XYZ file of C-alpha atoms in Angstrom:
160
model
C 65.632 -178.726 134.808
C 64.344 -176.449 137.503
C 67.812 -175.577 138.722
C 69.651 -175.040 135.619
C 66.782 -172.376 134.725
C 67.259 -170.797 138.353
C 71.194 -170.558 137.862
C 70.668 -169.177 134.206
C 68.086 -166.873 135.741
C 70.836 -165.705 138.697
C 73.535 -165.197 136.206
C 71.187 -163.341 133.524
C 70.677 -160.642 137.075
C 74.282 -160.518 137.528
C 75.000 -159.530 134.230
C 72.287 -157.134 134.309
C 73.562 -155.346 136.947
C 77.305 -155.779 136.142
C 76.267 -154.235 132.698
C 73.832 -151.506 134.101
C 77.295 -150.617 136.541
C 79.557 -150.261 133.257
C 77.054 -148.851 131.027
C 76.807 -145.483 134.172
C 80.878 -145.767 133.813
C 81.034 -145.640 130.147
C 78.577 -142.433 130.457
C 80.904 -141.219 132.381
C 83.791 -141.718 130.892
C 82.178 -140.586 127.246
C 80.239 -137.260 128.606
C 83.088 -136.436 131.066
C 83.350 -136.280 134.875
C 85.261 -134.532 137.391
C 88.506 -135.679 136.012
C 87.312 -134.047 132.520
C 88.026 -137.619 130.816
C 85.491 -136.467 127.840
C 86.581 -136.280 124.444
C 88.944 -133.683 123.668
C 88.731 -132.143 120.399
C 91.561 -129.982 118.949
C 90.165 -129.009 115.883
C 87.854 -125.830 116.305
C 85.505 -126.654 113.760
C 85.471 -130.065 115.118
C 84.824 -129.025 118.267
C 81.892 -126.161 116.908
C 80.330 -129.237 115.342
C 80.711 -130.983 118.513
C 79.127 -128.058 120.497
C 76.118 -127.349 117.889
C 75.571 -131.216 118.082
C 75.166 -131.375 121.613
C 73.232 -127.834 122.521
C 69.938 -129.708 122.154
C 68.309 -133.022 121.778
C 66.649 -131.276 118.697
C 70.220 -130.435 117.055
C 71.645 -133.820 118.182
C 68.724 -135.798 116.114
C 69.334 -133.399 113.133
C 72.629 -133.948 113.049
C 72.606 -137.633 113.135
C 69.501 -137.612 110.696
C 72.104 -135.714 107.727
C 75.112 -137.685 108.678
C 73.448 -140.831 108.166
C 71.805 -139.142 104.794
C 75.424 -138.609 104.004
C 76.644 -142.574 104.957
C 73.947 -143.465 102.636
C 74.644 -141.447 99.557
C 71.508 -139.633 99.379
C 69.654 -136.441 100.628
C 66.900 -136.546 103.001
C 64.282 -134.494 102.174
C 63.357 -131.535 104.594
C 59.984 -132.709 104.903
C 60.466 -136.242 106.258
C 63.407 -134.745 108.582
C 60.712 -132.375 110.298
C 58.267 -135.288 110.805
C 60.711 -137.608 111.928
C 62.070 -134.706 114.671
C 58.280 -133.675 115.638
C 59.736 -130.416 115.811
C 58.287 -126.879 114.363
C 58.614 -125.654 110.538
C 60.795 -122.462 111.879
C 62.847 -124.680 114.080
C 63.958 -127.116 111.372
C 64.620 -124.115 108.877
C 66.839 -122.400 111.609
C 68.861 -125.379 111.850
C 69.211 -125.935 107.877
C 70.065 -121.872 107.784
C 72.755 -122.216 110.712
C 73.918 -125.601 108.925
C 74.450 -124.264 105.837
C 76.011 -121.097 106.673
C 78.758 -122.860 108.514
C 79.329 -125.313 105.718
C 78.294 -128.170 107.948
C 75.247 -129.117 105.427
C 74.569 -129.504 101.687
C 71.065 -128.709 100.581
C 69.888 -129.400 97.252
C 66.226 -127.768 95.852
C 63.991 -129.688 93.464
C 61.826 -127.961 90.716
C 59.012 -127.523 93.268
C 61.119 -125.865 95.456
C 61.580 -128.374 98.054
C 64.538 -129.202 99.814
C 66.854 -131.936 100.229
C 70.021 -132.072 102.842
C 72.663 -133.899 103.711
C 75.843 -133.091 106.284
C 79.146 -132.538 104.968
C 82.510 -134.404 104.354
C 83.302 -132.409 107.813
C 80.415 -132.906 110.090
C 81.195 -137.239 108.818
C 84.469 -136.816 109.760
C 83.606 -135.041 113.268
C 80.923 -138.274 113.893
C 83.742 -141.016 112.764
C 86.139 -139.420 115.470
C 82.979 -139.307 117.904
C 82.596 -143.455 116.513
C 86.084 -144.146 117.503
C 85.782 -142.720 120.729
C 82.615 -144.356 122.065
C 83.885 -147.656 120.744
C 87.346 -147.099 122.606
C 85.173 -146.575 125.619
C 82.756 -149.273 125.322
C 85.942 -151.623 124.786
C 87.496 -150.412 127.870
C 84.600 -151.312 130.492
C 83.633 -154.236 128.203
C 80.178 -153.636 127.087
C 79.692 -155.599 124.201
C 81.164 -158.398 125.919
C 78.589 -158.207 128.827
C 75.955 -157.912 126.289
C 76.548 -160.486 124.514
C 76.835 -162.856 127.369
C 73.308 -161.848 128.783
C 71.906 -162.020 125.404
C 72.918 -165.958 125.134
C 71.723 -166.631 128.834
C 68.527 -165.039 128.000
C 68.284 -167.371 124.917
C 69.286 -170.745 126.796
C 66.571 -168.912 129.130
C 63.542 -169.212 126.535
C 64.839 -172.336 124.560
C 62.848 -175.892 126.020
């Protein structure tokens, strides 16, 4: 039983490493390299959303945060987004003002004056294109399939 635990052990490394060599080229493949393989957007606004989205971790979480509001047909409220993103009061508002001015968010006020938001039909639209494209990538240098594999190993791994 000794052996068979070894040679699941050996292959569960080899996959780790195969994956952790994939995972670098699908990071390269999905952020761009030298041969500018990143996604290319044609649409301007797409590709403002795109920009906004990835100045800052900050803007990046905020994003997500509405689009998923948006996925789940409701509106987060303002409060819970600026706890969740640990960031400051004027920060969040600045990014709810730049939002909304560029039609990118929906905000919604309840009696007390608090706020609600949720991204747009666009900025969805924007994400499900980003979607497609990561899952094109991880398809290409097989990720899930590497995953997966390691994932059972590990299990045969722990089961007596």
């Amino acid at each position: 039983m000794l052996e068979r635990e070894e040679g699941l052990w050996m292959a569960s490394q080899a996959l780790r490493l195969e994956y952790a060599r994939r995972l670098a080229l699908y990071e390269l493949k999905l952020y761009g390299n030298n041969d500018n393989e990143g996604r290319d957007v044609k649409d301007n606004e797409e590709a403002k959303i795109r920009d906004y989205s990835m100045s800052s971790h900050l803007r990046r979480m905020f994003m997500m945060r509405v689009i998923v509001a948006y996925m789940d047909d409701t509106y987060e409220q303002a409060g819970v987004t600026l706890q969740q993103l640990g960031c400051s009061r004027a920060a969040l508002d600045t990014m709810i003002t730049e939002c909304k001015e560029a039609n990118w968010l929906s905000v919604r006020k309840n009696k007390q004056g608090y706020r609600s938001i949720q991204a747009t039909e666009v900025v969805v639209q924007c994400w499900l294109g980003y979607a497609d494209y990561v899952t094109r990538i991880a398809t290409e240098v097989d990720l899930n399939y590497l995953s997966y594999s390691a994932r059972k190993i590990r299990d045969l791994l722990t089961t007596k």
